[in-house]
Amino acid sequence: MEFLSLRLSPASCSGSAFMVSNSYTSKSRLERIYTLQSFKTVTTNVICSMSSQEKKKVVVVGGGVGGLAVGGRLSREGFDVLILEKNEQVGGRLQSVVLSPGVGNCHQAEPDGGNGGTPVGLRGGDSFRFDTGPSLLLLPQKYRDAFAALGEDMDDYISLKKVEPAAYRVFFGEEGGVKSLDLLYDVQKMCAQLEHEEEGAAAAYLRFLAFAKEALDKGTASFIEQDFKSFWDYANLPRLLPLLKHLSPPELLGQHHARMSAYFKSSKLRALFTFQDLYVGLTPYNAPGVFSLLAATEITDGVWYPVGGFAEVRDGLAKAAQKVGVKITTNATVKRIDHANGQVEGVTLHDGSFIKADIVVANADLPHVYKSLLGSYGRKQASNLLQSKYSASVIAFQWAMNTHLEGLSHHNVFLSDLYEKSWQRVTNASSMIERPNFYVHAPSRTDPTVCPQGYDAITVLLPVAHLGEGYNNGSSSEEKEIIDAARVRVLDCLLRSGIKVTVSNILSEVVYSPPIWQEMYNLQYGATFGLAHNLSQLAYFRPDVADASIRGLYFAGASTRPGNGVPLVLMGAKVTADRILEDNLISR
């Protein structure tokens, strides 16, 4: 059987189902309190009314999660906000797509021996849904906070369901076969599972969990949610000293794998609590121990899923933002952010039209903003950013399957027997080891609307090098080789793990690769997770939410503070909005 697949291009993604409606009207005149501050610390509060003519105009470049959240916050505070999105739908990387086997933009293998048509057992209207970006929802309270900031209740827009009974199933490749462990919420069951793997691991796990939970709570409040305007804000001793009573600097700053070695002797258990470093573009061998907070939030707060897919989050944020007056225009590509004499003036679109603005919030990937949208000034700044460290990219497969894959949980991670070597970024087919690390998303275990009963909708993410590290060297033939090799390796690992699947079970396939990530979302080097989160690119050392030289130019999204991942981007949106309010002397 010959198997064909689709490698996405921007054109092939243009038919997505979601188009933002402008059915909500802007709210009427707002009563604002402006705080006029002098250098003598004398403060006078003046109550004034903002008419539509007096409102400051804000243009948000990019309708990703950060752009929607910042735009909504500012509109509710009385600004006139327009979001410009280059793609046909908002949401940035937070998307869901629906595929029908044998119809439209996917190729159907021939499970029924025919040459097309609807596969046996499927009705003509049956479809398969895939989340193309985020696939696990962490820190749900941050989502609730984002909706609450727009005056809305998240539950009116999104229905969350906890992924149970385990956050993950982790498969460990071994010469003698494959063993799996579940990352269980139930502490007693988790301890029993760990103790069976290593004597004393249960007590070590409880110590680790206590540290990780404290790192999560203290780190979020003291670092992640803070707006550091200067190094001395960051290194403020009165703020830091109380933290040192609770958190150990070696635990936070030491190599993550080494820190976990202090808890567990088993390489499997070390891997179980460090593979999450992939989410921030790092490995357990270059990530600091502070990223134990990722495992902590998965275990203590739980992993959740929005029923109907992550497009529900996208659509909910867009509707909530429009409800408070945000205007959204899609298929609007910004060619240039205009500025003169150190002040932003507006934006110019690719069609040549100019939109005047008092404030511009760039929600695009920051290297792209500086390199492509800010002229000669931006290119100078971009040269520094291009020397930064970037996350891995991924090859993503979306498979509509003609069978339900027994043995998979909702979230699954497959880890190599060559654990340390497996983190080396793959550049071509020959450098891919036999059993690589990869992630499998099988959401029908939680949300049965994902696909028809008895079938499966599977997404696979396999980390590879980004384009700046020599991925496929720009050769389409080499890229096909690496994609083919990745497919073979993944299917082989699934089969070795007791998951009965072959290529003949794939009804249709869509593939995303580093060049596609770069083209679709202007991601530098196609690095899927953007700027990495090594120590020199954390907190204050990550790009600021405001440009240092151009007044009125601000940033939101994964490449600015505090970092990538939807909860962090939502927290960062608050930081950006608060900075704009402060710079414009608006007190709430």
Coordinates of C-alpha atoms in Angstrom, one line a residue:
M1 CA 0.0 0.0 0.0
E2 CA 1.4 3.4 -0.9
F3 CA 0.9 6.0 1.8
L4 CA 0.7 9.7 1.0
S5 CA 0.6 12.6 3.4
L6 CA 0.2 16.3 3.4
R7 CA 2.9 18.8 4.3
L8 CA 1.1 22.0 5.2
S9 CA 1.7 25.3 3.7
P10 CA 0.0 28.6 4.6
A11 CA -2.3 28.3 1.6
S12 CA -3.5 24.9 2.7
C13 CA -4.4 26.2 6.1
S14 CA -6.6 29.0 4.8
G15 CA -9.8 27.1 5.1
S16 CA -10.0 27.0 8.8
A17 CA -13.5 27.1 10.2
F18 CA -13.2 30.1 12.6
M19 CA -13.7 33.6 11.5
V20 CA -14.0 36.3 14.1
S21 CA -17.4 38.1 14.0
N22 CA -17.6 41.8 14.6
S23 CA -21.1 41.6 15.9
Y24 CA -20.4 43.1 19.3
T25 CA -20.6 46.9 19.6
S26 CA -18.0 49.0 21.4
K27 CA -19.1 50.1 24.8
S28 CA -20.3 53.7 25.4
R29 CA -18.5 56.5 27.1
L30 CA -16.4 55.4 30.1
E31 CA -15.8 57.2 33.3
R32 CA -12.0 57.1 33.9
I33 CA -9.9 58.3 36.7
Y34 CA -6.6 59.7 35.5
T35 CA -3.8 60.0 38.0
L36 CA -1.6 63.0 37.3
Q37 CA 1.8 62.5 39.0
S38 CA 4.6 65.1 39.5
F39 CA 8.2 64.5 40.4
K40 CA 7.3 66.0 43.9
T41 CA 5.2 62.9 44.6
V42 CA 2.1 65.1 44.8
T43 CA -0.9 63.3 43.4
T44 CA -4.1 64.7 42.2
N45 CA -7.0 62.6 41.0
V46 CA -9.1 64.1 38.3
I47 CA -12.4 62.4 37.2
C48 CA -12.9 62.9 33.5
S49 CA -15.0 61.4 30.7
M50 CA -13.5 59.8 27.6
S51 CA -15.4 60.2 24.5
S52 CA -14.7 58.1 21.4
Q53 CA -12.7 61.1 20.0
E54 CA -10.6 61.2 23.1
K55 CA -9.8 57.5 23.4
K56 CA -6.2 56.6 22.7
K57 CA -5.9 54.4 19.7
V58 CA -4.2 51.0 20.2
V59 CA -3.2 48.7 17.4
V60 CA -2.3 45.1 18.4
V61 CA -0.2 43.4 15.7
G62 CA -1.2 39.7 16.0
G63 CA -4.3 38.1 17.4
G64 CA -2.6 35.4 19.4
V65 CA -3.6 34.6 23.0
G66 CA -1.4 37.5 24.3
G67 CA -2.9 40.0 21.8
L68 CA -6.5 39.0 22.6
A69 CA -5.9 39.3 26.3
V70 CA -4.0 42.6 26.2
G71 CA -6.5 44.1 23.8
G72 CA -9.4 43.1 25.9
R73 CA -7.9 44.5 29.1
L74 CA -7.0 47.8 27.4
S75 CA -10.4 48.2 25.7
R76 CA -12.1 47.7 29.1
E77 CA -9.9 50.5 30.5
G78 CA -11.2 52.9 27.8
F79 CA -8.8 52.5 24.9
D80 CA -9.9 52.2 21.3
V81 CA -8.4 48.8 20.4
L82 CA -7.9 47.2 16.9
I83 CA -6.3 43.8 16.5
L84 CA -4.8 43.0 13.2
E85 CA -4.2 39.3 12.4
K86 CA -2.4 38.1 9.3
N87 CA -4.0 34.7 9.2
E88 CA -7.6 33.8 8.6
Q89 CA -8.3 33.2 12.3
V90 CA -7.0 34.6 15.5
G91 CA -5.4 32.5 18.3
G92 CA -1.8 32.2 17.0
R93 CA -0.5 28.7 17.7
L94 CA -3.7 27.9 19.7
Q95 CA -5.7 26.3 17.0
S96 CA -7.9 23.2 16.3
V97 CA -8.5 21.8 12.9
V98 CA -11.1 19.4 11.7
L99 CA -10.3 16.8 9.0
S100 CA -12.5 14.5 7.0
P101 CA -10.7 11.4 5.6
G102 CA -10.7 11.4 1.9
V103 CA -12.2 14.9 1.6
G104 CA -10.5 18.3 1.2
N105 CA -6.9 18.8 2.4
C106 CA -5.9 15.3 3.4
H107 CA -5.1 12.1 1.6
Q108 CA -7.0 8.9 2.4
A109 CA -5.1 5.6 2.6
E110 CA -7.3 2.8 1.2
P111 CA -8.5 0.7 4.2
D112 CA -11.5 -0.4 2.2
G113 CA -9.5 -1.4 -0.9
G114 CA -11.1 1.5 -2.9
N115 CA -9.7 4.7 -4.4
G116 CA -11.4 7.2 -2.2
G117 CA -14.8 7.7 -0.8
T118 CA -15.8 7.4 2.9
P119 CA -13.9 4.6 4.8
V120 CA -15.9 1.6 5.9
G121 CA -17.7 2.3 9.2
L122 CA -17.7 6.1 8.8
R123 CA -20.6 8.2 7.8
G124 CA -20.2 11.0 5.3
G125 CA -20.3 13.7 8.0
D126 CA -17.8 12.1 10.4
S127 CA -14.6 14.0 11.1
F128 CA -11.5 14.1 13.2
R129 CA -10.5 17.1 15.3
F130 CA -6.8 17.9 16.2
D131 CA -5.3 20.6 18.4
T132 CA -2.4 22.0 16.4
G133 CA -0.8 24.0 19.2
P134 CA -1.2 23.6 23.0
S135 CA -2.8 20.3 23.9
L136 CA -2.8 20.4 27.7
L137 CA -4.3 23.0 29.9
L138 CA -2.3 23.9 33.0
L139 CA -3.0 26.4 35.8
P140 CA -6.7 26.8 34.9
Q141 CA -7.0 29.7 37.4
K142 CA -4.9 31.9 35.1
Y143 CA -7.4 31.3 32.3
R144 CA -10.2 32.2 34.7
D145 CA -8.3 35.4 35.7
A146 CA -8.0 36.4 32.0
F147 CA -11.7 36.2 31.4
A148 CA -12.5 37.9 34.7
A149 CA -10.3 40.8 33.7
L150 CA -12.7 41.3 30.8
G151 CA -15.7 41.1 33.1
E152 CA -16.6 37.6 32.0
D153 CA -17.0 34.2 33.6
M154 CA -14.8 31.6 31.8
D155 CA -17.5 28.9 32.4
D156 CA -19.8 30.8 30.1
Y157 CA -17.4 30.2 27.2
I158 CA -15.4 27.0 28.0
S159 CA -16.1 23.7 29.6
L160 CA -13.0 22.2 31.3
K161 CA -12.7 18.5 32.0
K162 CA -9.9 17.1 34.1
V163 CA -7.7 14.5 32.5
E164 CA -8.0 11.5 34.8
P165 CA -6.8 9.3 36.5
A166 CA -3.3 10.3 35.5
A167 CA -1.7 13.5 34.0
Y168 CA 0.5 11.4 31.8
R169 CA 1.5 7.9 30.8
V170 CA 5.2 7.7 30.3
F171 CA 6.7 4.8 28.3
F172 CA 10.4 3.9 28.8
G173 CA 12.2 2.2 26.0
E174 CA 14.4 -0.7 27.0
E175 CA 16.2 -3.5 25.3
G176 CA 14.0 -6.0 26.9
G177 CA 10.8 -4.2 26.1
V178 CA 8.9 -1.2 27.2
K179 CA 7.7 -0.3 30.7
S180 CA 5.2 2.5 31.5
L181 CA 4.6 4.6 34.6
D182 CA 1.6 6.8 35.2
L183 CA 1.9 10.3 36.6
L184 CA -1.0 9.8 39.1
Y185 CA -2.8 12.5 41.1
D186 CA -3.5 10.1 43.9
V187 CA -0.5 10.5 46.2
Q188 CA -0.8 7.1 47.9
K189 CA -1.1 5.2 44.6
M190 CA 1.7 7.3 43.1
C191 CA 4.0 6.5 46.1
A192 CA 3.2 2.8 45.8
Q193 CA 4.1 2.8 42.1
L194 CA 7.4 4.6 42.7
E195 CA 8.3 2.4 45.6
H196 CA 7.9 -0.6 43.4
E197 CA 10.4 0.9 41.0
E198 CA 12.9 2.0 43.7
E199 CA 13.1 1.5 47.4
G200 CA 12.8 4.8 49.2
A201 CA 11.4 6.5 46.2
A202 CA 8.0 7.2 47.9
A203 CA 9.6 9.3 50.6
A204 CA 11.9 11.0 48.0
Y205 CA 8.8 11.8 45.9
L206 CA 7.1 13.5 48.9
R207 CA 10.2 15.7 49.5
F208 CA 10.4 16.6 45.8
L209 CA 6.7 17.4 45.6
A210 CA 6.9 19.7 48.7
F211 CA 9.9 21.6 47.1
A212 CA 8.3 21.8 43.7
K213 CA 5.0 23.0 45.0
E214 CA 6.7 25.7 47.0
A215 CA 8.8 26.7 44.0
L216 CA 5.6 27.0 42.0
D217 CA 3.8 29.1 44.6
K218 CA 6.6 31.4 45.5
G219 CA 8.1 31.6 42.0
T220 CA 4.9 32.5 40.4
A221 CA 4.1 35.4 42.8
S222 CA 7.7 36.7 43.1
F223 CA 9.1 36.3 39.6
I224 CA 6.7 35.1 36.9
E225 CA 3.9 37.7 37.6
Q226 CA 6.2 40.6 38.4
D227 CA 7.1 43.5 36.1
F228 CA 10.8 44.2 36.4
K229 CA 11.6 47.6 35.0
S230 CA 15.2 47.5 36.1
F231 CA 17.8 45.0 37.3
W232 CA 17.4 46.4 40.8
D233 CA 13.7 45.6 40.7
Y234 CA 14.7 42.0 40.0
A235 CA 17.5 41.9 42.5
N236 CA 15.6 43.6 45.3
L237 CA 17.1 42.2 48.5
P238 CA 14.1 42.9 50.8
R239 CA 12.0 40.8 48.4
L240 CA 14.6 38.1 47.8
L241 CA 15.8 37.5 51.3
P242 CA 12.5 36.1 52.7
L243 CA 12.3 33.8 49.7
L244 CA 15.7 32.3 50.6
K245 CA 14.2 31.0 53.9
H246 CA 11.9 28.8 51.8
L247 CA 13.7 28.1 48.6
S248 CA 17.3 26.8 48.1
P249 CA 19.3 28.5 45.4
P250 CA 21.1 25.3 44.4
E251 CA 17.8 23.5 44.0
L252 CA 16.4 26.3 41.8
L253 CA 19.5 27.1 39.7
G254 CA 21.4 23.8 39.6
Q255 CA 21.1 21.5 36.5
H256 CA 17.6 19.9 36.6
H257 CA 18.8 16.3 35.9
A258 CA 21.5 16.6 38.6
R259 CA 19.0 18.0 41.1
M260 CA 16.6 15.1 40.5
S261 CA 19.5 12.7 41.0
A262 CA 19.6 13.8 44.6
Y263 CA 16.0 12.4 44.9
F264 CA 16.1 9.3 42.8
K265 CA 18.6 6.7 41.8
S266 CA 16.5 5.2 39.0
S267 CA 17.1 6.8 35.6
K268 CA 13.4 6.2 34.9
L269 CA 12.2 8.2 37.8
R270 CA 14.6 11.1 37.1
A271 CA 13.2 11.1 33.5
L272 CA 9.7 11.0 34.8
F273 CA 10.1 14.4 36.5
T274 CA 12.3 16.2 34.0
F275 CA 10.9 15.4 30.5
Q276 CA 8.6 18.5 31.0
D277 CA 11.6 20.7 30.2
L278 CA 10.7 20.1 26.5
Y279 CA 7.8 22.6 27.0
V280 CA 10.2 25.4 27.5
G281 CA 12.7 24.4 24.7
L282 CA 15.3 23.0 27.1
T283 CA 16.6 19.6 28.1
P284 CA 17.1 18.2 31.6
Y285 CA 20.8 18.7 31.0
N286 CA 20.6 22.5 30.5
A287 CA 17.4 23.4 32.3
P288 CA 17.6 24.9 35.8
G289 CA 16.0 23.0 38.7
V290 CA 13.3 25.7 39.0
F291 CA 11.5 23.9 36.2
S292 CA 10.4 21.3 38.7
L293 CA 7.4 23.7 39.0
L294 CA 6.1 22.2 35.7
A295 CA 5.8 18.7 37.2
A296 CA 4.3 20.3 40.4
T297 CA 1.5 22.1 38.6
E298 CA 0.6 18.9 36.6
I299 CA 0.3 16.9 39.8
T300 CA -1.2 19.4 42.2
D301 CA -3.4 21.5 40.0
G302 CA -4.1 18.8 37.5
V303 CA -4.0 18.6 33.7
W304 CA -7.2 19.8 32.0
Y305 CA -8.8 19.8 28.6
P306 CA -11.3 22.2 27.0
V307 CA -14.2 20.1 25.7
G308 CA -14.5 20.8 22.0
G309 CA -10.7 21.4 21.7
F310 CA -8.4 24.4 22.3
A311 CA -10.3 26.4 19.6
E312 CA -12.9 26.9 22.3
V313 CA -10.3 28.9 24.3
R314 CA -9.4 30.9 21.2
D315 CA -13.0 31.6 20.3
G316 CA -13.9 32.4 23.9
L317 CA -11.2 34.9 24.4
A318 CA -12.0 36.5 21.0
K319 CA -15.7 36.9 21.8
A320 CA -15.0 38.2 25.3
A321 CA -12.6 40.8 23.9
Q322 CA -15.1 41.9 21.2
K323 CA -17.8 42.1 23.9
V324 CA -15.7 44.9 25.6
G325 CA -15.2 46.7 22.4
V326 CA -12.2 45.2 20.7
K327 CA -12.3 45.3 16.9
I328 CA -10.6 42.4 15.1
T329 CA -9.5 42.3 11.5
T330 CA -8.2 39.0 10.0
N331 CA -6.2 38.5 6.8
A332 CA -4.5 41.8 7.6
T333 CA -0.7 41.6 7.3
V334 CA 1.3 44.4 8.9
K335 CA 4.3 45.4 6.7
R336 CA 5.8 48.0 9.0
I337 CA 5.4 49.6 12.5
D338 CA 5.8 53.3 11.8
H339 CA 7.8 55.5 14.2
A340 CA 9.6 58.8 14.2
N341 CA 11.6 60.8 16.7
G342 CA 11.3 58.0 19.3
Q343 CA 7.5 57.8 19.2
V344 CA 5.3 55.2 17.6
E345 CA 2.9 56.6 14.9
G346 CA 1.0 53.6 13.7
V347 CA 1.3 50.7 11.3
T348 CA 1.4 50.2 7.5
L349 CA -0.3 47.1 6.0
H350 CA 0.9 45.1 3.0
D351 CA -1.7 46.8 0.9
G352 CA -0.2 50.1 1.6
S353 CA -2.9 51.5 3.9
F354 CA -1.8 53.3 7.1
I355 CA -3.5 53.0 10.4
K356 CA -2.6 55.7 12.9
A357 CA -2.1 54.7 16.5
D358 CA -0.9 56.2 19.8
I359 CA 0.2 52.8 21.1
V360 CA 1.2 49.6 19.2
V361 CA 1.3 46.2 21.0
A362 CA 3.3 43.7 18.9
N363 CA 2.1 40.2 19.6
A364 CA 4.2 38.6 16.9
D365 CA 7.4 36.7 17.6
L366 CA 9.8 39.3 18.9
P367 CA 12.7 38.5 16.5
H368 CA 10.3 38.9 13.6
V369 CA 9.1 42.3 14.9
Y370 CA 12.5 43.7 15.2
K371 CA 13.9 42.1 12.1
S372 CA 11.0 42.8 9.7
L373 CA 8.7 45.5 11.1
L374 CA 10.9 48.2 12.5
G375 CA 13.3 49.2 9.8
S376 CA 17.0 49.9 10.4
Y377 CA 16.5 50.5 14.1
G378 CA 14.8 47.1 14.4
R379 CA 17.4 45.3 12.5
K380 CA 20.1 46.5 14.9
Q381 CA 18.1 45.2 17.8
A382 CA 17.4 42.0 16.0
S383 CA 21.1 41.2 15.6
N384 CA 21.2 40.8 19.4
L385 CA 18.1 38.7 19.6
L386 CA 19.3 36.4 16.8
Q387 CA 22.2 35.4 19.1
S388 CA 19.9 34.3 21.8
K389 CA 19.1 30.6 22.5
Y390 CA 16.1 29.2 20.8
S391 CA 13.9 26.2 21.7
A392 CA 13.7 23.0 19.7
S393 CA 11.3 22.7 16.8
V394 CA 9.1 19.7 16.2
I395 CA 7.8 17.5 13.5
A396 CA 4.0 17.1 14.2
F397 CA 1.9 14.4 12.8
Q398 CA -1.9 14.5 12.9
W399 CA -3.3 11.0 12.2
A400 CA -6.9 10.1 11.6
M401 CA -6.9 6.4 12.6
N402 CA -9.3 3.6 11.5
T403 CA -9.0 2.0 14.9
H404 CA -8.9 3.0 18.6
L405 CA -5.4 2.6 19.9
E406 CA -5.7 0.7 23.2
G407 CA -3.0 1.3 25.8
L408 CA -2.7 5.0 25.3
S409 CA -3.7 7.6 27.9
H410 CA -4.8 11.1 27.0
H411 CA -1.2 12.4 27.3
N412 CA 1.6 10.0 26.5
V413 CA 5.4 10.5 26.5
F414 CA 7.7 8.0 25.0
L415 CA 11.3 8.2 26.3
S416 CA 14.4 6.6 24.8
D417 CA 16.6 4.1 26.4
L418 CA 19.5 6.4 25.4
Y419 CA 18.0 9.2 27.5
E420 CA 20.8 11.8 27.4
K421 CA 21.7 11.2 23.7
S422 CA 18.0 11.4 22.8
W423 CA 17.9 15.1 23.7
Q424 CA 20.4 16.0 21.0
R425 CA 18.5 17.8 18.3
V426 CA 18.0 15.9 15.1
T427 CA 19.1 17.6 11.9
N428 CA 18.6 14.8 9.3
A429 CA 17.3 11.3 9.0
S430 CA 20.7 9.7 9.8
S431 CA 21.0 11.5 13.1
M432 CA 17.6 10.2 14.4
I433 CA 18.1 7.4 16.9
E434 CA 16.1 4.2 16.7
R435 CA 13.9 5.1 19.7
P436 CA 13.6 8.9 20.0
N437 CA 11.7 10.9 22.6
F438 CA 8.2 12.0 21.5
Y439 CA 4.8 13.0 22.8
V440 CA 1.4 11.5 21.8
H441 CA -1.9 13.3 22.3
A442 CA -5.0 11.1 22.3
P443 CA -7.8 13.4 23.5
S444 CA -10.7 11.1 22.8
R445 CA -10.0 9.5 26.2
T446 CA -11.3 12.7 27.8
D447 CA -13.5 14.2 25.0
P448 CA -15.4 11.7 22.8
T449 CA -16.4 14.5 20.4
V450 CA -12.8 14.3 19.0
C451 CA -13.5 11.5 16.6
P452 CA -16.1 8.8 15.7
Q453 CA -16.4 5.9 18.2
G454 CA -14.0 3.1 17.5
Y455 CA -11.6 5.4 15.7
D456 CA -8.8 7.7 16.9
A457 CA -7.4 11.2 16.4
I458 CA -3.7 11.1 17.3
T459 CA -1.2 14.0 17.3
V460 CA 2.5 13.2 17.6
L461 CA 5.2 15.8 18.5
L462 CA 8.8 14.7 17.8
P463 CA 11.5 17.3 18.8
V464 CA 14.0 18.2 16.1
A465 CA 16.6 20.9 15.5
H466 CA 15.4 24.3 14.4
L467 CA 16.3 25.8 11.1
G468 CA 19.3 27.8 12.6
E469 CA 20.8 24.5 13.7
G470 CA 20.9 22.9 10.3
Y471 CA 17.6 21.1 10.1
N472 CA 17.5 19.5 6.6
N473 CA 19.8 22.2 5.3
G474 CA 17.0 23.7 3.3
S475 CA 16.6 20.6 1.1
S476 CA 13.0 19.4 0.5
S477 CA 14.3 15.9 -0.3
E478 CA 16.2 15.7 3.0
E479 CA 13.1 17.0 4.8
K480 CA 11.0 14.2 3.3
E481 CA 13.6 11.7 4.5
I482 CA 13.5 13.0 8.0
I483 CA 9.7 13.1 8.1
D484 CA 9.6 9.5 6.7
A485 CA 12.2 8.4 9.3
A486 CA 10.2 10.1 12.1
R487 CA 7.0 8.3 11.0
V488 CA 8.7 4.9 10.9
R489 CA 10.4 5.4 14.4
V490 CA 7.2 6.5 16.0
L491 CA 5.1 3.6 14.7
D492 CA 7.8 1.2 15.6
C493 CA 8.0 2.6 19.2
L494 CA 4.2 2.4 19.5
L495 CA 4.2 -1.2 18.4
R496 CA 7.1 -2.1 20.8
S497 CA 5.0 -0.6 23.6
G498 CA 2.1 -2.9 22.9
I499 CA 0.1 -0.3 20.9
K500 CA -1.2 -2.3 18.0
V501 CA -0.8 0.1 15.0
T502 CA 0.7 0.1 11.6
V503 CA 0.9 2.6 8.7
S504 CA -2.2 0.9 7.2
N505 CA -4.3 2.2 10.2
I506 CA -3.7 5.8 9.2
L507 CA -6.7 7.1 7.2
S508 CA -5.1 10.5 6.7
E509 CA -2.1 12.5 7.8
V510 CA -1.1 16.1 8.1
V511 CA 2.5 17.1 8.8
Y512 CA 3.9 20.3 10.3
S513 CA 7.7 20.8 10.2
P514 CA 10.1 23.6 11.1
P515 CA 9.7 25.5 7.8
I516 CA 5.9 25.5 8.3
W517 CA 6.1 26.8 11.9
Q518 CA 8.3 29.6 10.5
E519 CA 5.9 30.4 7.6
M520 CA 2.6 30.2 9.5
Y521 CA 3.6 32.1 12.6
N522 CA 6.8 34.1 11.7
L523 CA 8.7 32.1 14.3
Q524 CA 12.4 32.7 14.1
Y525 CA 14.2 29.5 12.8
G526 CA 10.8 27.7 13.1
A527 CA 11.6 27.2 16.8
T528 CA 8.2 26.0 17.9
F529 CA 8.4 27.2 21.5
G530 CA 10.3 30.5 20.6
L531 CA 13.1 31.8 22.7
A532 CA 14.4 29.2 25.1
H533 CA 14.1 29.6 28.9
N534 CA 17.7 29.2 30.1
L535 CA 18.9 31.2 33.1
S536 CA 20.1 34.1 30.9
Q537 CA 16.7 34.4 29.3
L538 CA 14.5 34.2 32.4
A539 CA 12.6 36.9 34.3
Y540 CA 14.4 40.3 34.0
F541 CA 16.8 38.8 31.5
R542 CA 14.0 38.0 29.0
P543 CA 13.0 40.8 26.5
D544 CA 11.1 43.5 28.3
V545 CA 7.4 44.2 27.5
A546 CA 8.2 47.7 26.2
D547 CA 10.8 48.9 23.8
A548 CA 13.6 51.0 25.4
S549 CA 13.8 53.6 22.6
I550 CA 10.4 53.9 21.0
R551 CA 7.6 55.4 23.2
G552 CA 4.3 53.7 22.7
L553 CA 5.7 50.4 21.5
Y554 CA 4.9 47.3 23.7
F555 CA 5.1 43.6 23.4
A556 CA 3.0 40.6 24.4
G557 CA 3.4 36.9 23.8
A558 CA 5.8 33.9 24.2
S559 CA 9.0 35.7 23.3
T560 CA 8.7 38.4 25.9
R561 CA 8.3 38.2 29.7
P562 CA 7.5 35.9 31.4
G563 CA 7.7 33.3 28.6
N564 CA 5.9 30.7 26.5
G565 CA 2.9 28.5 27.3
V566 CA -0.7 29.9 27.5
P567 CA -0.8 30.5 31.2
L568 CA 2.5 32.5 31.1
V569 CA 1.3 34.4 28.1
L570 CA -1.9 35.3 29.9
M571 CA 0.1 36.4 33.0
G572 CA 2.4 38.4 30.7
A573 CA -0.7 40.1 29.1
K574 CA -1.6 41.6 32.5
V575 CA 2.0 42.8 32.9
T576 CA 1.9 44.5 29.5
A577 CA -1.5 46.1 30.0
D578 CA -0.5 47.3 33.5
R579 CA 2.7 48.9 32.1
I580 CA 0.6 50.7 29.4
L581 CA -1.8 52.0 32.0
E582 CA 1.0 53.2 34.2
D583 CA 2.8 54.9 31.3
N584 CA -0.4 56.6 30.4
L585 CA -1.0 57.7 34.0
I586 CA -4.2 55.8 34.3
S587 CA -5.2 54.6 37.8
R588 CA -7.9 52.0 38.1

